[in-house]
Amino acid sequence: SQQGEEDPQALSIQEGENATMNCSYKTSINNLQWYRQNSGRGLVHLILIRSNEREKHSGRLRVTLDTSKKSSSLLITASRAADTASYFCATALQGGSEKLVFGKGMKLTVNP
Amino acid sequence: DGGITQSPKYLFRKEGQNVTLSCEQNLNHDAMYWYRQDPGQGLRLIYYSQIVNDFQKGDIAEGYSVSREKKESFPLTVTSAQKNPTAFYLCASSPRQLVTDTQYFGPGTRLTVL
C-alpha cells in the first residue's frame, strides 16, 4: 500500500446512518489530517490528530489514530446528504523529508 | 473575506503554449503550495514556498515554474515542457513555515490542453 491509503474506495449509505472511513500508512508521522472535497472544488480541512493523540472529536466527526497499526479512522455520525463528497487522509511525515502526503481519496455517497 | 482565490476557474491552452495560473491569499499565511489532481487520484505536490523569494520543488516539478515575490501571491506557470498538463490545479496555504500544518485550499483551476 502507498503512504496514506483510504479504505473503502467508495461507500454508499442512507441518510442518518454512520459512515466509517479508514486510512493506513507506512512510515512514522507527526500528524494525520482528514480533508473533504466536494465535486470540482478545493479541499476543506476537517480535523488534525497528532501522533501522541488517540482520539479526537469535532461535531459529528470522530477520528482515531493507532500508531502501532499505522492506521486511522474517520467516523461521521448521523450522516446527511450534504456529507456526500470525497474524503482524503493526509499524513505529515517525520524526519528530514517533512511533507504532507495525500491519499487517493474515497467517495462517500449519502442517499436521502 | 479572508481566503484563497484562484483564477481563472477554467483555462484552455493550445499545445506548445505556456500558461500562468494565479493564486492569491489574504490570510497572511507564510507557506503556499501548488498541487495537481488527476481524476480519481490524490494530490501531488508540484512546488511549495515557505517564505517570500524562496521555493522548493515538490514531487512533480518538471515542466512547471513558480515565483514568490510577494507573501500573498504564488503564481504557477505551466510550460510547454509539461507533457500532460490537463488536470485540476489546487493552490493552498498554511499559517506557518511548516509544511505539515493544516492547509487551506483555493477553489482550483481546471486546465485543459486542446
PDB file of N, CA, C and O in Angstrom, chain B residues 38-74:
ATOM      1  N   ASP B  38      -5.370  14.610 -10.664  1.00  0.00           N
ATOM      2  CA  ASP B  38      -5.911  13.930 -11.838  1.00  0.00           C
ATOM      3  C   ASP B  38      -7.120  13.107 -11.412  1.00  0.00           C
ATOM      4  O   ASP B  38      -7.230  12.731 -10.236  1.00  0.00           O
ATOM      5  N   PRO B  39      -8.025  12.801 -12.346  1.00  0.00           N
ATOM      6  CA  PRO B  39      -9.274  12.101 -11.991  1.00  0.00           C
ATOM      7  C   PRO B  39      -9.027  10.846 -11.174  1.00  0.00           C
ATOM      8  O   PRO B  39      -8.206   9.999 -11.551  1.00  0.00           O
ATOM      9  N   GLY B  40      -9.725  10.732 -10.058  1.00  0.00           N
ATOM     10  CA  GLY B  40      -9.620   9.552  -9.221  1.00  0.00           C
ATOM     11  C   GLY B  40      -8.305   9.425  -8.486  1.00  0.00           C
ATOM     12  O   GLY B  40      -8.022   8.369  -7.911  1.00  0.00           O
ATOM     13  N   GLN B  41      -7.527  10.481  -8.495  1.00  0.00           N
ATOM     14  CA  GLN B  41      -6.216  10.435  -7.861  1.00  0.00           C
ATOM     15  C   GLN B  41      -6.142  11.391  -6.684  1.00  0.00           C
ATOM     16  O   GLN B  41      -6.948  12.296  -6.532  1.00  0.00           O
ATOM     17  N   GLY B  42      -5.137  11.174  -5.887  1.00  0.00           N
ATOM     18  CA  GLY B  42      -4.871  12.107  -4.807  1.00  0.00           C
ATOM     19  C   GLY B  42      -4.159  13.332  -5.321  1.00  0.00           C
ATOM     20  O   GLY B  42      -4.022  13.543  -6.532  1.00  0.00           O
ATOM     21  N   LEU B  43      -3.702  14.143  -4.409  1.00  0.00           N
ATOM     22  CA  LEU B  43      -2.995  15.368  -4.768  1.00  0.00           C
ATOM     23  C   LEU B  43      -1.499  15.095  -4.844  1.00  0.00           C
ATOM     24  O   LEU B  43      -0.934  14.424  -3.974  1.00  0.00           O
ATOM     25  N   ARG B  44      -0.876  15.646  -5.861  1.00  0.00           N
ATOM     26  CA  ARG B  44       0.570  15.534  -5.976  1.00  0.00           C
ATOM     27  C   ARG B  44       1.177  16.927  -5.918  1.00  0.00           C
ATOM     28  O   ARG B  44       0.726  17.835  -6.607  1.00  0.00           O
ATOM     29  N   LEU B  45       2.204  17.063  -5.096  1.00  0.00           N
ATOM     30  CA  LEU B  45       2.812  18.365  -4.832  1.00  0.00           C
ATOM     31  C   LEU B  45       3.728  18.773  -5.980  1.00  0.00           C
ATOM     32  O   LEU B  45       4.629  18.034  -6.352  1.00  0.00           O
ATOM     33  N   ILE B  46       3.505  19.982  -6.489  1.00  0.00           N
ATOM     34  CA  ILE B  46       4.316  20.492  -7.596  1.00  0.00           C
ATOM     35  C   ILE B  46       5.452  21.352  -7.053  1.00  0.00           C
ATOM     36  O   ILE B  46       6.625  21.087  -7.298  1.00  0.00           O
ATOM     37  N   TYR B  47       5.114  22.413  -6.347  1.00  0.00           N
ATOM     38  CA  TYR B  47       6.072  23.318  -5.733  1.00  0.00           C
ATOM     39  C   TYR B  47       5.480  23.825  -4.425  1.00  0.00           C
ATOM     40  O   TYR B  47       4.275  23.857  -4.257  1.00  0.00           O
ATOM     41  N   TYR B  48       6.346  24.272  -3.529  1.00  0.00           N
ATOM     42  CA  TYR B  48       5.888  24.959  -2.347  1.00  0.00           C
ATOM     43  C   TYR B  48       6.878  26.040  -1.952  1.00  0.00           C
ATOM     44  O   TYR B  48       8.045  26.011  -2.345  1.00  0.00           O
ATOM     45  N   SER B  49       6.361  26.998  -1.183  1.00  0.00           N
ATOM     46  CA  SER B  49       7.175  28.126  -0.752  1.00  0.00           C
ATOM     47  C   SER B  49       6.871  28.390   0.718  1.00  0.00           C
ATOM     48  O   SER B  49       5.716  28.541   1.104  1.00  0.00           O
ATOM     49  N   GLN B  50       7.904  28.439   1.519  1.00  0.00           N
ATOM     50  CA  GLN B  50       7.719  28.671   2.953  1.00  0.00           C
ATOM     51  C   GLN B  50       7.946  30.133   3.317  1.00  0.00           C
ATOM     52  O   GLN B  50       7.585  30.564   4.421  1.00  0.00           O
ATOM     53  N   ILE B  51       8.556  30.879   2.400  1.00  0.00           N
ATOM     54  CA  ILE B  51       8.869  32.264   2.691  1.00  0.00           C
ATOM     55  C   ILE B  51       9.031  33.008   1.371  1.00  0.00           C
ATOM     56  O   ILE B  51       9.343  32.390   0.338  1.00  0.00           O
ATOM     57  N   VAL B  52       8.831  34.309   1.420  1.00  0.00           N
ATOM     58  CA  VAL B  52       8.952  35.112   0.207  1.00  0.00           C
ATOM     59  C   VAL B  52      10.348  34.959  -0.396  1.00  0.00           C
ATOM     60  O   VAL B  52      11.344  34.839   0.319  1.00  0.00           O
ATOM     61  N   ASN B  53      10.377  34.921  -1.725  1.00  0.00           N
ATOM     62  CA  ASN B  53      11.622  34.818  -2.503  1.00  0.00           C
ATOM     63  C   ASN B  53      12.336  33.486  -2.332  1.00  0.00           C
ATOM     64  O   ASN B  53      13.540  33.379  -2.623  1.00  0.00           O
ATOM     65  N   ASP B  54      11.599  32.474  -1.882  1.00  0.00           N
ATOM     66  CA  ASP B  54      12.178  31.145  -1.773  1.00  0.00           C
ATOM     67  C   ASP B  54      11.104  30.117  -2.088  1.00  0.00           C
ATOM     68  O   ASP B  54       9.943  30.279  -1.675  1.00  0.00           O
ATOM     69  N   PHE B  55      11.461  29.058  -2.803  1.00  0.00           N
ATOM     70  CA  PHE B  55      10.508  27.989  -3.081  1.00  0.00           C
ATOM     71  C   PHE B  55      11.277  26.688  -3.311  1.00  0.00           C
ATOM     72  O   PHE B  55      12.480  26.708  -3.594  1.00  0.00           O
ATOM     73  N   GLN B  56      10.559  25.591  -3.147  1.00  0.00           N
ATOM     74  CA  GLN B  56      11.164  24.266  -3.250  1.00  0.00           C
ATOM     75  C   GLN B  56      10.378  23.416  -4.232  1.00  0.00           C
ATOM     76  O   GLN B  56       9.145  23.542  -4.323  1.00  0.00           O
ATOM     77  N   LYS B  57      11.069  22.528  -4.928  1.00  0.00           N
ATOM     78  CA  LYS B  57      10.388  21.580  -5.807  1.00  0.00           C
ATOM     79  C   LYS B  57       9.665  20.539  -4.986  1.00  0.00           C
ATOM     80  O   LYS B  57      10.149  20.082  -3.950  1.00  0.00           O
ATOM     81  N   GLY B  58       8.502  20.149  -5.500  1.00  0.00           N
ATOM     82  CA  GLY B  58       7.778  19.036  -4.915  1.00  0.00           C
ATOM     83  C   GLY B  58       8.076  17.758  -5.678  1.00  0.00           C
ATOM     84  O   GLY B  58       9.155  17.613  -6.261  1.00  0.00           O
ATOM     85  N   ASP B  59       7.112  16.867  -5.718  1.00  0.00           N
ATOM     86  CA  ASP B  59       7.330  15.554  -6.320  1.00  0.00           C
ATOM     87  C   ASP B  59       7.263  15.566  -7.848  1.00  0.00           C
ATOM     88  O   ASP B  59       7.812  14.680  -8.500  1.00  0.00           O
ATOM     89  N   ILE B  60       6.566  16.553  -8.416  1.00  0.00           N
ATOM     90  CA  ILE B  60       6.369  16.549  -9.882  1.00  0.00           C
ATOM     91  C   ILE B  60       6.623  17.937 -10.466  1.00  0.00           C
ATOM     92  O   ILE B  60       5.819  18.482 -11.200  1.00  0.00           O
ATOM     93  N   ALA B  61       7.779  18.521 -10.188  1.00  0.00           N
ATOM     94  CA  ALA B  61       8.061  19.903 -10.589  1.00  0.00           C
ATOM     95  C   ALA B  61       8.410  20.062 -12.076  1.00  0.00           C
ATOM     96  O   ALA B  61       8.324  21.174 -12.615  1.00  0.00           O
ATOM     97  N   GLU B  62       8.782  18.994 -12.730  1.00  0.00           N
ATOM     98  CA  GLU B  62       9.236  19.126 -14.121  1.00  0.00           C
ATOM     99  C   GLU B  62       8.139  19.681 -15.017  1.00  0.00           C
ATOM    100  O   GLU B  62       7.014  19.193 -15.031  1.00  0.00           O
ATOM    101  N   GLY B  63       8.489  20.734 -15.787  1.00  0.00           N
ATOM    102  CA  GLY B  63       7.532  21.339 -16.699  1.00  0.00           C
ATOM    103  C   GLY B  63       6.731  22.470 -16.065  1.00  0.00           C
ATOM    104  O   GLY B  63       5.863  23.049 -16.712  1.00  0.00           O
ATOM    105  N   TYR B  64       7.029  22.780 -14.814  1.00  0.00           N
ATOM    106  CA  TYR B  64       6.348  23.856 -14.092  1.00  0.00           C
ATOM    107  C   TYR B  64       7.372  24.848 -13.555  1.00  0.00           C
ATOM    108  O   TYR B  64       8.521  24.487 -13.330  1.00  0.00           O
ATOM    109  N   SER B  65       6.938  26.095 -13.341  1.00  0.00           N
ATOM    110  CA  SER B  65       7.785  27.073 -12.650  1.00  0.00           C
ATOM    111  C   SER B  65       6.901  27.955 -11.783  1.00  0.00           C
ATOM    112  O   SER B  65       5.697  28.091 -12.026  1.00  0.00           O
ATOM    113  N   VAL B  66       7.499  28.528 -10.743  1.00  0.00           N
ATOM    114  CA  VAL B  66       6.769  29.383  -9.812  1.00  0.00           C
ATOM    115  C   VAL B  66       7.613  30.592  -9.447  1.00  0.00           C
ATOM    116  O   VAL B  66       8.811  30.652  -9.731  1.00  0.00           O
ATOM    117  N   SER B  67       6.976  31.549  -8.793  1.00  0.00           N
ATOM    118  CA  SER B  67       7.678  32.679  -8.198  1.00  0.00           C
ATOM    119  C   SER B  67       6.950  33.058  -6.919  1.00  0.00           C
ATOM    120  O   SER B  67       5.762  32.769  -6.754  1.00  0.00           O
ATOM    121  N   ARG B  68       7.679  33.678  -5.995  1.00  0.00           N
ATOM    122  CA  ARG B  68       7.051  34.140  -4.750  1.00  0.00           C
ATOM    123  C   ARG B  68       7.669  35.508  -4.406  1.00  0.00           C
ATOM    124  O   ARG B  68       8.484  35.647  -3.516  1.00  0.00           O
ATOM    125  N   GLU B  69       7.241  36.488  -5.155  1.00  0.00           N
ATOM    126  CA  GLU B  69       7.781  37.845  -4.962  1.00  0.00           C
ATOM    127  C   GLU B  69       7.040  38.585  -3.865  1.00  0.00           C
ATOM    128  O   GLU B  69       7.569  39.531  -3.280  1.00  0.00           O
ATOM    129  N   LYS B  70       5.805  38.182  -3.608  1.00  0.00           N
ATOM    130  CA  LYS B  70       5.007  38.780  -2.550  1.00  0.00           C
ATOM    131  C   LYS B  70       4.439  37.692  -1.672  1.00  0.00           C
ATOM    132  O   LYS B  70       4.154  36.586  -2.146  1.00  0.00           O
ATOM    133  N   LYS B  71       4.223  37.985  -0.414  1.00  0.00           N
ATOM    134  CA  LYS B  71       3.732  36.984   0.526  1.00  0.00           C
ATOM    135  C   LYS B  71       2.372  36.447   0.100  1.00  0.00           C
ATOM    136  O   LYS B  71       2.069  35.278   0.279  1.00  0.00           O
ATOM    137  N   GLU B  72       1.545  37.307  -0.477  1.00  0.00           N
ATOM    138  CA  GLU B  72       0.168  36.908  -0.765  1.00  0.00           C
ATOM    139  C   GLU B  72      -0.007  36.239  -2.118  1.00  0.00           C
ATOM    140  O   GLU B  72      -1.105  35.801  -2.443  1.00  0.00           O
ATOM    141  N   SER B  73       1.045  36.142  -2.930  1.00  0.00           N
ATOM    142  CA  SER B  73       0.871  35.666  -4.290  1.00  0.00           C
ATOM    143  C   SER B  73       1.862  34.553  -4.628  1.00  0.00           C
ATOM    144  O   SER B  73       3.060  34.659  -4.320  1.00  0.00           O
ATOM    145  N   PHE B  74       1.374  33.522  -5.321  1.00  0.00           N
ATOM    146  CA  PHE B  74       2.232  32.376  -5.667  1.00  0.00           C
ATOM    147  C   PHE B  74       1.775  31.829  -7.020  1.00  0.00           C
ATOM    148  O   PHE B  74       1.160  30.772  -7.113  1.00  0.00           O
TER     149      PHE B  74
END
